[in-house]
PDB file of C-alpha atoms in Angstrom:
ATOM      1  CA  MET C   1      28.920  24.813  -2.593  1.00 45.00           C
ATOM      2  CA  GLN C   2      29.310  21.222  -3.764  1.00 61.00           C
ATOM      3  CA  LEU C   3      26.380  20.044  -5.880  1.00 74.00           C
ATOM      4  CA  LYS C   4      24.285  17.180  -4.547  1.00 87.00           C
ATOM      5  CA  ASN C   5      23.634  14.571  -7.245  1.00 93.00           C
ATOM      6  CA  PHE C   6      21.761  11.293  -6.922  1.00 93.00           C
ATOM      7  CA  VAL C   7      23.965   8.906  -8.889  1.00 93.00           C
ATOM      8  CA  SER C   8      24.322   6.033  -6.414  1.00 90.00           C
ATOM      9  CA  ILE C   9      22.395   5.112  -3.306  1.00 90.00           C
ATOM     10  CA  THR C  10      25.763   5.197  -1.522  1.00 89.00           C
ATOM     11  CA  ASP C  11      25.937   8.954  -2.139  1.00 88.00           C
ATOM     12  CA  TYR C  12      23.417   9.359   0.702  1.00 92.00           C
ATOM     13  CA  SER C  13      23.693   8.549   4.395  1.00 93.00           C
ATOM     14  CA  LYS C  14      21.078   6.663   6.385  1.00 96.00           C
ATOM     15  CA  GLU C  15      19.796   9.940   7.810  1.00 96.00           C
ATOM     16  CA  GLU C  16      19.530  11.514   4.354  1.00 95.00           C
ATOM     17  CA  ILE C  17      17.699   8.486   2.993  1.00 96.00           C
ATOM     18  CA  LEU C  18      15.190   8.584   5.850  1.00 97.00           C
ATOM     19  CA  SER C  19      14.652  12.320   5.404  1.00 96.00           C
ATOM     20  CA  ILE C  20      13.817  11.796   1.721  1.00 96.00           C
ATOM     21  CA  LEU C  21      11.338   9.063   2.661  1.00 97.00           C
ATOM     22  CA  ASP C  22       9.721  11.471   5.135  1.00 97.00           C
ATOM     23  CA  LEU C  23       9.517  14.103   2.404  1.00 97.00           C
ATOM     24  CA  ALA C  24       7.941  11.558   0.034  1.00 98.00           C
ATOM     25  CA  GLU C  25       5.248  10.978   2.643  1.00 97.00           C
ATOM     26  CA  GLU C  26       4.525  14.711   2.611  1.00 97.00           C
ATOM     27  CA  PHE C  27       4.203  14.659  -1.162  1.00 98.00           C
ATOM     28  CA  GLU C  28       1.873  11.676  -1.021  1.00 98.00           C
ATOM     29  CA  ALA C  29      -0.426  13.760   1.165  1.00 97.00           C
ATOM     30  CA  ASN C  30      -0.080  16.813  -1.112  1.00 97.00           C
ATOM     31  CA  PRO C  31       1.475  16.053  -4.539  1.00 97.00           C
ATOM     32  CA  ASN C  32       0.418  19.269  -6.302  1.00 97.00           C
ATOM     33  CA  GLN C  33       2.674  22.181  -5.354  1.00 97.00           C
ATOM     34  CA  ASN C  34       4.451  25.082  -7.084  1.00 97.00           C
ATOM     35  CA  LEU C  35       7.961  24.219  -5.922  1.00 97.00           C
ATOM     36  CA  LEU C  36       9.396  23.918  -9.446  1.00 97.00           C
ATOM     37  CA  GLN C  37       7.813  27.028 -10.896  1.00 97.00           C
ATOM     38  CA  GLY C  38      10.371  28.613 -13.223  1.00 97.00           C
ATOM     39  CA  LYS C  39      12.520  25.450 -13.304  1.00 97.00           C
ATOM     40  CA  VAL C  40      13.283  23.401 -16.433  1.00 98.00           C
ATOM     41  CA  ILE C  41      14.184  19.711 -16.051  1.00 98.00           C
ATOM     42  CA  ALA C  42      15.728  17.516 -18.759  1.00 97.00           C
ATOM     43  CA  THR C  43      14.855  13.825 -18.968  1.00 96.00           C
ATOM     44  CA  LEU C  44      17.458  12.158 -21.198  1.00 95.00           C
ATOM     45  CA  PHE C  45      16.496   8.524 -21.741  1.00 94.00           C
ATOM     46  CA  PHE C  46      19.019   6.755 -23.946  1.00 91.00           C
ATOM     47  CA  GLU C  47      17.250   3.492 -23.043  1.00 87.00           C
ATOM     48  CA  PRO C  48      13.507   2.626 -23.067  1.00 80.00           C
ATOM     49  CA  SER C  49      11.428   3.307 -19.973  1.00 83.00           C
ATOM     50  CA  THR C  50       7.778   3.584 -19.007  1.00 84.00           C
ATOM     51  CA  ARG C  51       7.398   3.892 -15.233  1.00 87.00           C
ATOM     52  CA  THR C  52      10.644   5.697 -14.459  1.00 90.00           C
ATOM     53  CA  ARG C  53      10.341   8.301 -17.206  1.00 93.00           C
ATOM     54  CA  LEU C  54       6.628   8.934 -16.799  1.00 94.00           C
ATOM     55  CA  SER C  55       6.787   9.134 -12.999  1.00 95.00           C
ATOM     56  CA  PHE C  56       9.711  11.582 -13.138  1.00 96.00           C
ATOM     57  CA  GLU C  57       7.865  13.688 -15.699  1.00 96.00           C
ATOM     58  CA  THR C  58       4.637  13.536 -13.696  1.00 97.00           C
ATOM     59  CA  ALA C  59       6.603  14.542 -10.594  1.00 97.00           C
ATOM     60  CA  VAL C  60       7.892  17.647 -12.398  1.00 98.00           C
ATOM     61  CA  ASN C  61       4.473  18.502 -13.816  1.00 97.00           C
ATOM     62  CA  ARG C  62       2.739  18.180 -10.442  1.00 98.00           C
ATOM     63  CA  LEU C  63       5.332  20.539  -8.968  1.00 98.00           C
ATOM     64  CA  ASN C  64       4.685  23.052 -11.778  1.00 98.00           C
ATOM     65  CA  GLY C  65       8.029  22.658 -13.555  1.00 98.00           C
ATOM     66  CA  LYS C  66       8.791  22.281 -17.260  1.00 98.00           C
ATOM     67  CA  ILE C  67      10.165  19.182 -19.025  1.00 97.00           C
ATOM     68  CA  ILE C  68      12.435  18.889 -22.046  1.00 96.00           C
ATOM     69  CA  GLY C  69      14.302  15.846 -23.323  1.00 93.00           C
ATOM     70  CA  PHE C  70      13.927  12.647 -25.282  1.00 89.00           C
ATOM     71  CA  SER C  71      12.721   9.098 -24.673  1.00 81.00           C
ATOM     72  CA  ASP C  72      14.738   7.380 -27.410  1.00 69.00           C
ATOM     73  CA  ALA C  73      18.419   7.851 -28.211  1.00 65.00           C
ATOM     74  CA  ALA C  74      17.541   7.500 -31.896  1.00 63.00           C
ATOM     75  CA  THR C  75      15.796  10.901 -31.728  1.00 59.00           C
ATOM     76  CA  SER C  76      18.862  12.620 -30.246  1.00 62.00           C
ATOM     77  CA  SER C  77      22.154  13.701 -31.783  1.00 63.00           C
ATOM     78  CA  SER C  78      23.847  10.665 -30.265  1.00 65.00           C
ATOM     79  CA  SER C  79      22.464   8.834 -33.319  1.00 61.00           C
ATOM     80  CA  LYS C  80      24.691  11.136 -35.382  1.00 62.00           C
ATOM     81  CA  GLY C  81      27.732  10.281 -33.335  1.00 74.00           C
ATOM     82  CA  GLU C  82      27.609  13.036 -30.708  1.00 79.00           C
ATOM     83  CA  THR C  83      29.477  12.020 -27.557  1.00 92.00           C
ATOM     84  CA  LEU C  84      27.766  11.757 -24.184  1.00 93.00           C
ATOM     85  CA  LYS C  85      30.037  14.527 -22.920  1.00 95.00           C
ATOM     86  CA  ASP C  86      28.909  16.928 -25.639  1.00 94.00           C
ATOM     87  CA  THR C  87      25.238  16.026 -25.151  1.00 94.00           C
ATOM     88  CA  ILE C  88      25.387  16.648 -21.401  1.00 96.00           C
ATOM     89  CA  ARG C  89      27.383  19.855 -21.794  1.00 96.00           C
ATOM     90  CA  MET C  90      24.914  21.166 -24.366  1.00 95.00           C
ATOM     91  CA  VAL C  91      21.775  20.254 -22.404  1.00 96.00           C
ATOM     92  CA  SER C  92      23.279  21.813 -19.271  1.00 97.00           C
ATOM     93  CA  ASN C  93      22.959  25.186 -20.994  1.00 97.00           C
ATOM     94  CA  TYR C  94      19.174  24.936 -20.935  1.00 97.00           C
ATOM     95  CA  VAL C  95      18.092  23.335 -17.668  1.00 98.00           C
ATOM     96  CA  ASP C  96      18.280  23.306 -13.870  1.00 97.00           C
ATOM     97  CA  LEU C  97      18.525  19.506 -13.490  1.00 98.00           C
ATOM     98  CA  ILE C  98      19.306  16.492 -15.701  1.00 98.00           C
ATOM     99  CA  ILE C  99      17.623  13.115 -15.137  1.00 97.00           C
ATOM    100  CA  MET C 100      19.329  10.466 -17.257  1.00 96.00           C
ATOM    101  CA  ARG C 101      18.999   6.785 -18.105  1.00 94.00           C
ATOM    102  CA  HIS C 102      21.794   5.168 -20.091  1.00 92.00           C
ATOM    103  CA  PRO C 103      22.699   1.569 -21.033  1.00 89.00           C
ATOM    104  CA  LEU C 104      26.369   1.910 -20.001  1.00 90.00           C
ATOM    105  CA  GLU C 105      27.485   1.309 -16.426  1.00 88.00           C
ATOM    106  CA  GLY C 106      29.110   4.409 -14.994  1.00 91.00           C
ATOM    107  CA  ALA C 107      27.497   6.770 -17.520  1.00 93.00           C
ATOM    108  CA  ALA C 108      25.551   8.623 -14.828  1.00 94.00           C
ATOM    109  CA  ARG C 109      28.672   9.305 -12.754  1.00 94.00           C
ATOM    110  CA  TYR C 110      30.474  10.588 -15.831  1.00 95.00           C
ATOM    111  CA  ALA C 111      27.494  12.765 -16.803  1.00 95.00           C
ATOM    112  CA  SER C 112      27.393  14.250 -13.302  1.00 95.00           C
ATOM    113  CA  GLU C 113      31.059  15.245 -13.549  1.00 95.00           C
ATOM    114  CA  VAL C 114      30.410  17.010 -16.853  1.00 96.00           C
ATOM    115  CA  ALA C 115      27.192  18.724 -15.729  1.00 96.00           C
ATOM    116  CA  ASN C 116      28.482  19.682 -12.284  1.00 95.00           C
ATOM    117  CA  SER C 117      31.329  21.596 -13.911  1.00 94.00           C
ATOM    118  CA  VAL C 118      28.716  24.133 -15.063  1.00 95.00           C
ATOM    119  CA  GLY C 119      26.565  23.962 -11.939  1.00 95.00           C
ATOM    120  CA  ILE C 120      23.893  21.432 -12.968  1.00 97.00           C
ATOM    121  CA  PRO C 121      23.028  18.381 -10.802  1.00 97.00           C
ATOM    122  CA  VAL C 122      22.213  14.911 -12.163  1.00 97.00           C
ATOM    123  CA  ILE C 123      19.841  12.160 -11.055  1.00 96.00           C
ATOM    124  CA  ASN C 124      20.624   8.642 -12.268  1.00 94.00           C
ATOM    125  CA  ALA C 125      17.505   6.969 -13.682  1.00 93.00           C
ATOM    126  CA  GLY C 126      19.442   3.743 -14.303  1.00 87.00           C
ATOM    127  CA  ASP C 127      22.850   3.055 -15.828  1.00 86.00           C
ATOM    128  CA  GLY C 128      23.166  -0.391 -17.369  1.00 75.00           C
ATOM    129  CA  ALA C 129      23.351  -3.209 -14.836  1.00 69.00           C
ATOM    130  CA  ASN C 130      24.927  -0.888 -12.270  1.00 76.00           C
ATOM    131  CA  GLN C 131      22.528   1.256 -10.203  1.00 79.00           C
ATOM    132  CA  HIS C 132      18.940   2.513 -10.134  1.00 85.00           C
ATOM    133  CA  PRO C 133      18.787   4.727  -7.027  1.00 90.00           C
ATOM    134  CA  SER C 134      15.341   6.242  -7.592  1.00 92.00           C
ATOM    135  CA  GLN C 135      13.860   2.735  -7.873  1.00 92.00           C
ATOM    136  CA  THR C 136      15.647   1.849  -4.651  1.00 94.00           C
ATOM    137  CA  MET C 137      14.187   4.850  -2.867  1.00 96.00           C
ATOM    138  CA  LEU C 138      10.656   3.905  -3.919  1.00 96.00           C
ATOM    139  CA  ASP C 139      11.388   0.306  -2.895  1.00 97.00           C
ATOM    140  CA  LEU C 140      12.427   1.521   0.558  1.00 98.00           C
ATOM    141  CA  TYR C 141       9.321   3.684   0.769  1.00 98.00           C
ATOM    142  CA  SER C 142       7.142   0.715  -0.221  1.00 98.00           C
ATOM    143  CA  ILE C 143       8.824  -1.566   2.312  1.00 98.00           C
ATOM    144  CA  LYS C 144       8.401   0.997   5.081  1.00 98.00           C
ATOM    145  CA  LYS C 145       4.731   1.557   4.180  1.00 97.00           C
ATOM    146  CA  THR C 146       3.871  -2.143   4.109  1.00 98.00           C
ATOM    147  CA  GLN C 147       5.982  -3.344   7.041  1.00 98.00           C
ATOM    148  CA  GLY C 148       5.840  -0.271   9.275  1.00 97.00           C
ATOM    149  CA  LYS C 149       9.639  -0.342   9.511  1.00 98.00           C
ATOM    150  CA  LEU C 150      12.826  -0.963   7.585  1.00 98.00           C
ATOM    151  CA  GLU C 151      14.797  -2.719  10.309  1.00 98.00           C
ATOM    152  CA  ASN C 152      15.346  -6.458  10.807  1.00 98.00           C
ATOM    153  CA  LEU C 153      13.473  -7.735   7.740  1.00 98.00           C
ATOM    154  CA  LYS C 154      13.968 -10.901   5.695  1.00 98.00           C
ATOM    155  CA  ILE C 155      14.119  -9.961   2.004  1.00 98.00           C
ATOM    156  CA  THR C 156      14.037 -12.661  -0.660  1.00 98.00           C
ATOM    157  CA  MET C 157      15.256 -11.600  -4.105  1.00 97.00           C
ATOM    158  CA  VAL C 158      14.338 -13.759  -7.094  1.00 95.00           C
ATOM    159  CA  GLY C 159      15.376 -13.928 -10.742  1.00 91.00           C
ATOM    160  CA  ASP C 160      17.986 -11.880 -12.554  1.00 89.00           C
ATOM    161  CA  LEU C 161      20.345 -10.972  -9.726  1.00 93.00           C
ATOM    162  CA  LYS C 162      23.363 -10.723 -12.041  1.00 88.00           C
ATOM    163  CA  TYR C 163      22.165  -7.887 -14.277  1.00 84.00           C
ATOM    164  CA  GLY C 164      19.395  -6.544 -12.027  1.00 86.00           C
ATOM    165  CA  ARG C 165      20.480  -3.028 -11.069  1.00 84.00           C
ATOM    166  CA  THR C 166      17.452  -2.645  -8.793  1.00 89.00           C
ATOM    167  CA  VAL C 167      18.541  -5.493  -6.523  1.00 93.00           C
ATOM    168  CA  HIS C 168      22.133  -4.262  -6.488  1.00 91.00           C
ATOM    169  CA  SER C 169      21.059  -0.836  -5.245  1.00 89.00           C
ATOM    170  CA  LEU C 170      18.592  -2.308  -2.744  1.00 95.00           C
ATOM    171  CA  VAL C 171      21.221  -4.544  -1.166  1.00 96.00           C
ATOM    172  CA  MET C 172      23.409  -1.511  -0.499  1.00 93.00           C
ATOM    173  CA  ALA C 173      20.550   0.665   0.748  1.00 95.00           C
ATOM    174  CA  MET C 174      19.246  -1.973   3.165  1.00 97.00           C
ATOM    175  CA  SER C 175      22.702  -2.297   4.729  1.00 96.00           C
ATOM    176  CA  HIS C 176      21.654   0.520   7.083  1.00 96.00           C
ATOM    177  CA  PHE C 177      18.767  -1.524   8.492  1.00 97.00           C
ATOM    178  CA  ASN C 178      20.081  -4.919   9.603  1.00 97.00           C
ATOM    179  CA  PRO C 179      18.421  -7.089   6.915  1.00 98.00           C
ATOM    180  CA  THR C 180      18.720 -10.769   6.103  1.00 98.00           C
ATOM    181  CA  PHE C 181      18.773 -11.691   2.408  1.00 98.00           C
ATOM    182  CA  ASP C 182      17.901 -14.826   0.487  1.00 97.00           C
ATOM    183  CA  PHE C 183      19.150 -14.740  -3.105  1.00 97.00           C
ATOM    184  CA  ILE C 184      17.240 -17.074  -5.435  1.00 95.00           C
ATOM    185  CA  ALA C 185      18.636 -17.327  -8.957  1.00 91.00           C
ATOM    186  CA  PRO C 186      19.903 -19.864 -11.492  1.00 85.00           C
ATOM    187  CA  GLU C 187      23.657 -20.315 -11.633  1.00 84.00           C
ATOM    188  CA  GLU C 188      23.879 -18.090 -14.725  1.00 83.00           C
ATOM    189  CA  LEU C 189      22.184 -15.161 -12.938  1.00 87.00           C
ATOM    190  CA  LYS C 190      23.546 -15.369  -9.388  1.00 92.00           C
ATOM    191  CA  MET C 191      24.182 -12.257  -7.330  1.00 96.00           C
ATOM    192  CA  PRO C 192      27.625 -10.933  -8.383  1.00 94.00           C
ATOM    193  CA  GLU C 193      30.500 -11.547  -6.024  1.00 96.00           C
ATOM    194  CA  GLU C 194      31.016  -7.848  -5.349  1.00 95.00           C
ATOM    195  CA  TYR C 195      27.592  -7.569  -3.708  1.00 95.00           C
ATOM    196  CA  LYS C 196      28.103 -10.714  -1.653  1.00 97.00           C
ATOM    197  CA  THR C 197      31.438  -9.271  -0.560  1.00 97.00           C
ATOM    198  CA  PHE C 198      29.578  -6.085   0.367  1.00 96.00           C
ATOM    199  CA  CYS C 199      27.228  -8.147   2.542  1.00 97.00           C
ATOM    200  CA  ASN C 200      30.139  -9.885   4.223  1.00 97.00           C
ATOM    201  CA  GLU C 201      31.917  -6.606   4.919  1.00 97.00           C
ATOM    202  CA  HIS C 202      28.761  -5.149   6.459  1.00 96.00           C
ATOM    203  CA  HIS C 203      27.960  -8.317   8.433  1.00 97.00           C
ATOM    204  CA  ILE C 204      24.709  -8.892   6.540  1.00 98.00           C
ATOM    205  CA  PRO C 205      23.626 -12.545   6.590  1.00 98.00           C
ATOM    206  CA  TYR C 206      22.511 -14.049   3.297  1.00 98.00           C
ATOM    207  CA  THR C 207      21.766 -17.440   1.773  1.00 96.00           C
ATOM    208  CA  GLU C 208      21.648 -18.554  -1.854  1.00 96.00           C
ATOM    209  CA  HIS C 209      19.171 -20.966  -3.425  1.00 92.00           C
ATOM    210  CA  THR C 210      17.972 -21.984  -6.851  1.00 89.00           C
ATOM    211  CA  ASP C 211      14.490 -23.081  -5.716  1.00 88.00           C
ATOM    212  CA  LEU C 212      11.625 -20.559  -5.629  1.00 87.00           C
ATOM    213  CA  ALA C 213       9.755 -22.714  -3.112  1.00 80.00           C
ATOM    214  CA  ASN C 214      11.957 -21.355  -0.341  1.00 80.00           C
ATOM    215  CA  ILE C 215       9.889 -18.201   0.434  1.00 92.00           C
ATOM    216  CA  GLY C 216       7.919 -19.116   3.559  1.00 92.00           C
ATOM    217  CA  ASP C 217       9.805 -16.890   6.014  1.00 95.00           C
ATOM    218  CA  ALA C 218      10.144 -13.793   3.821  1.00 97.00           C
ATOM    219  CA  ASP C 219       8.784 -10.382   4.774  1.00 98.00           C
ATOM    220  CA  ILE C 220       9.455  -9.011   1.283  1.00 98.00           C
ATOM    221  CA  LEU C 221       9.516 -11.112  -1.893  1.00 98.00           C
ATOM    222  CA  TYR C 222      11.305  -9.066  -4.555  1.00 97.00           C
ATOM    223  CA  MET C 223      10.705 -10.545  -8.012  1.00 96.00           C
ATOM    224  CA  THR C 224      12.688  -9.484 -11.087  1.00 93.00           C
ATOM    225  CA  ARG C 225      12.392 -10.259 -14.774  1.00 83.00           C
ATOM    226  CA  VAL C 226      15.167 -11.861 -16.778  1.00 75.00           C
ATOM    227  CA  GLN C 227      16.365  -8.902 -18.853  1.00 62.00           C
ATOM    228  CA  LYS C 228      16.741  -9.911 -22.472  1.00 56.00           C
ATOM    229  CA  GLU C 229      18.480  -6.634 -23.332  1.00 56.00           C
ATOM    230  CA  ARG C 230      21.414  -7.427 -21.007  1.00 55.00           C
ATOM    231  CA  PHE C 231      22.350 -10.734 -22.668  1.00 54.00           C
ATOM    232  CA  LEU C 232      25.074 -10.856 -25.287  1.00 54.00           C
ATOM    233  CA  ASP C 233      24.250 -14.516 -26.003  1.00 64.00           C
ATOM    234  CA  PRO C 234      20.569 -15.005 -27.039  1.00 62.00           C
ATOM    235  CA  MET C 235      20.836 -18.744 -26.352  1.00 67.00           C
ATOM    236  CA  GLU C 236      21.763 -18.045 -22.730  1.00 62.00           C
ATOM    237  CA  TYR C 237      18.652 -15.865 -22.414  1.00 57.00           C
ATOM    238  CA  GLU C 238      16.447 -18.607 -23.873  1.00 60.00           C
ATOM    239  CA  ARG C 239      17.771 -21.083 -21.285  1.00 65.00           C
ATOM    240  CA  VAL C 240      16.853 -18.938 -18.278  1.00 63.00           C
ATOM    241  CA  LYS C 241      14.001 -16.650 -19.355  1.00 61.00           C
ATOM    242  CA  ASN C 242      11.215 -18.729 -17.783  1.00 66.00           C
ATOM    243  CA  VAL C 243      13.118 -20.276 -14.905  1.00 76.00           C
ATOM    244  CA  TYR C 244      10.814 -18.848 -12.191  1.00 82.00           C
ATOM    245  CA  THR C 245       7.099 -18.107 -12.232  1.00 90.00           C
ATOM    246  CA  LEU C 246       5.345 -17.056  -9.028  1.00 94.00           C
ATOM    247  CA  LYS C 247       1.840 -18.517  -8.800  1.00 95.00           C
ATOM    248  CA  ASN C 248      -0.904 -17.643  -6.343  1.00 96.00           C
ATOM    249  CA  SER C 249      -0.917 -21.178  -4.894  1.00 95.00           C
ATOM    250  CA  MET C 250       2.740 -20.739  -3.894  1.00 95.00           C
ATOM    251  CA  LEU C 251       1.776 -17.976  -1.450  1.00 96.00           C
ATOM    252  CA  GLU C 252      -0.149 -20.339   0.819  1.00 94.00           C
ATOM    253  CA  GLY C 253       1.636 -20.632   4.143  1.00 92.00           C
ATOM    254  CA  THR C 254       3.670 -17.447   3.686  1.00 96.00           C
ATOM    255  CA  LYS C 255       3.756 -14.821   6.424  1.00 97.00           C
ATOM    256  CA  PRO C 256       0.671 -12.564   6.747  1.00 97.00           C
ATOM    257  CA  ASN C 257       2.825  -9.451   6.385  1.00 98.00           C
ATOM    258  CA  LEU C 258       4.542 -10.683   3.197  1.00 98.00           C
ATOM    259  CA  ARG C 259       4.401  -8.213   0.334  1.00 98.00           C
ATOM    260  CA  ILE C 260       5.468  -8.936  -3.247  1.00 98.00           C
ATOM    261  CA  LEU C 261       7.478  -6.226  -4.964  1.00 98.00           C
ATOM    262  CA  HIS C 262       8.621  -6.020  -8.578  1.00 96.00           C
ATOM    263  CA  PRO C 263      10.310  -3.083 -10.368  1.00 92.00           C
ATOM    264  CA  LEU C 264       8.256  -3.916 -13.492  1.00 88.00           C
ATOM    265  CA  PRO C 265       7.733  -4.549 -16.326  1.00 87.00           C
ATOM    266  CA  ARG C 266       6.947  -8.201 -15.731  1.00 87.00           C
ATOM    267  CA  VAL C 267       7.066 -10.822 -18.434  1.00 85.00           C
ATOM    268  CA  ASN C 268       6.389 -14.367 -17.186  1.00 87.00           C
ATOM    269  CA  GLU C 269       7.745 -14.266 -13.634  1.00 92.00           C
ATOM    270  CA  ILE C 270       4.461 -13.394 -11.862  1.00 95.00           C
ATOM    271  CA  ASP C 271       1.228 -15.080 -12.919  1.00 95.00           C
ATOM    272  CA  TYR C 272      -1.769 -12.800 -13.350  1.00 96.00           C
ATOM    273  CA  ASP C 273      -3.613 -14.806 -10.696  1.00 95.00           C
ATOM    274  CA  VAL C 274      -1.290 -13.240  -8.114  1.00 97.00           C
ATOM    275  CA  ASP C 275      -2.556  -9.722  -8.885  1.00 97.00           C
ATOM    276  CA  GLU C 276      -5.692 -10.046  -6.766  1.00 95.00           C
ATOM    277  CA  ASN C 277      -3.833 -11.446  -3.769  1.00 97.00           C
ATOM    278  CA  PRO C 278      -3.594  -8.796  -1.004  1.00 97.00           C
ATOM    279  CA  LYS C 279       0.110  -9.633  -0.709  1.00 98.00           C
ATOM    280  CA  ALA C 280       0.728  -8.299  -4.240  1.00 98.00           C
ATOM    281  CA  TYR C 281       2.026  -4.743  -3.968  1.00 98.00           C
ATOM    282  CA  TYR C 282       3.864  -4.046  -7.238  1.00 97.00           C
ATOM    283  CA  PHE C 283       1.307  -1.667  -8.763  1.00 96.00           C
ATOM    284  CA  GLN C 284       1.101   0.392  -5.560  1.00 97.00           C
ATOM    285  CA  GLN C 285       4.898   0.245  -5.492  1.00 97.00           C
ATOM    286  CA  ALA C 286       5.019   1.879  -8.928  1.00 94.00           C
ATOM    287  CA  LYS C 287       2.600   4.594  -7.767  1.00 95.00           C
ATOM    288  CA  ASN C 288       4.885   5.331  -4.831  1.00 97.00           C
ATOM    289  CA  GLY C 289       7.563   6.246  -7.350  1.00 96.00           C
ATOM    290  CA  LEU C 290       5.826   9.550  -8.064  1.00 97.00           C
ATOM    291  CA  PHE C 291       6.090  10.801  -4.476  1.00 98.00           C
ATOM    292  CA  VAL C 292       9.637   9.549  -3.962  1.00 97.00           C
ATOM    293  CA  ARG C 293      10.843  11.156  -7.188  1.00 97.00           C
ATOM    294  CA  GLN C 294       9.215  14.437  -6.218  1.00 98.00           C
ATOM    295  CA  ALA C 295      11.180  14.267  -2.983  1.00 97.00           C
ATOM    296  CA  MET C 296      14.440  13.413  -4.774  1.00 96.00           C
ATOM    297  CA  ILE C 297      14.091  16.266  -7.272  1.00 97.00           C
ATOM    298  CA  CYS C 298      13.387  18.808  -4.550  1.00 96.00           C
ATOM    299  CA  ARG C 299      16.230  17.555  -2.372  1.00 95.00           C
ATOM    300  CA  VAL C 300      18.771  17.659  -5.221  1.00 95.00           C
ATOM    301  CA  LEU C 301      17.664  21.203  -6.127  1.00 95.00           C
ATOM    302  CA  GLY C 302      17.766  22.300  -2.485  1.00 93.00           C
ATOM    303  CA  LEU C 303      14.077  23.203  -2.447  1.00 91.00           C
ATOM    304  CA  LYS C 304      13.160  21.242   0.703  1.00 76.00           C
TER     305      LYS C 304
END
């Protein structure tokens, strides 16, 4: 039987995505179960993380599984020069599933090929500026919860659209649901051509702007931070780091159903005065990650 990984959102069909969202809803109603009893899960985080790592680990703990792994590459043998292949092959001896974050694009796909050869599936917890499928699944779950649907929505994405793996994955996932996109970014951080080509090939309408004021017709406002760790040129980062800041006053006149999402952490792109606005949903969005990641783990392991 071919192993089912979760490396890219494109690995899953529309029907599979919707079934995982339905399963996440079940876990939200009952998060504490014994489905992972006797299972050991590795969380290998070669790159810093708070929400993704802790929500995956909480998901395993609430399902009565065991966690091993590391949260800093400096504490692993990669700091001694061990290759990713050897690390994955070694860890595969001990566990039933590997959840990995890595700074290099394509690392998760490569790790899945190594681990699958000995019967171990892999979930991608983010690989460089490429993909972040578990974030995308919790984004979809949050959109469905707040809008009552996924179809025919206007989604405005703001900030670092060049390096932002969360927006890249979300564009591809929403292609199943007839969206309209508005991409708001400075010239240096525009949505890469490959994702605009993807939209064109899937007949998804989109517009591009540089002005954050253009949010009045959005159903979802997806804010992102400018990611300092992705810039090779620190001067380029300094030029764009504070280019957009969402303030509470800017939400006047927006649609009543508008919800503000953000993969977090935020830096300066959302003022704290927005937090008390009922349209702010980013903390609830992060909480939703627990239930979605429970669903993903169980689906990959064939437990649901």
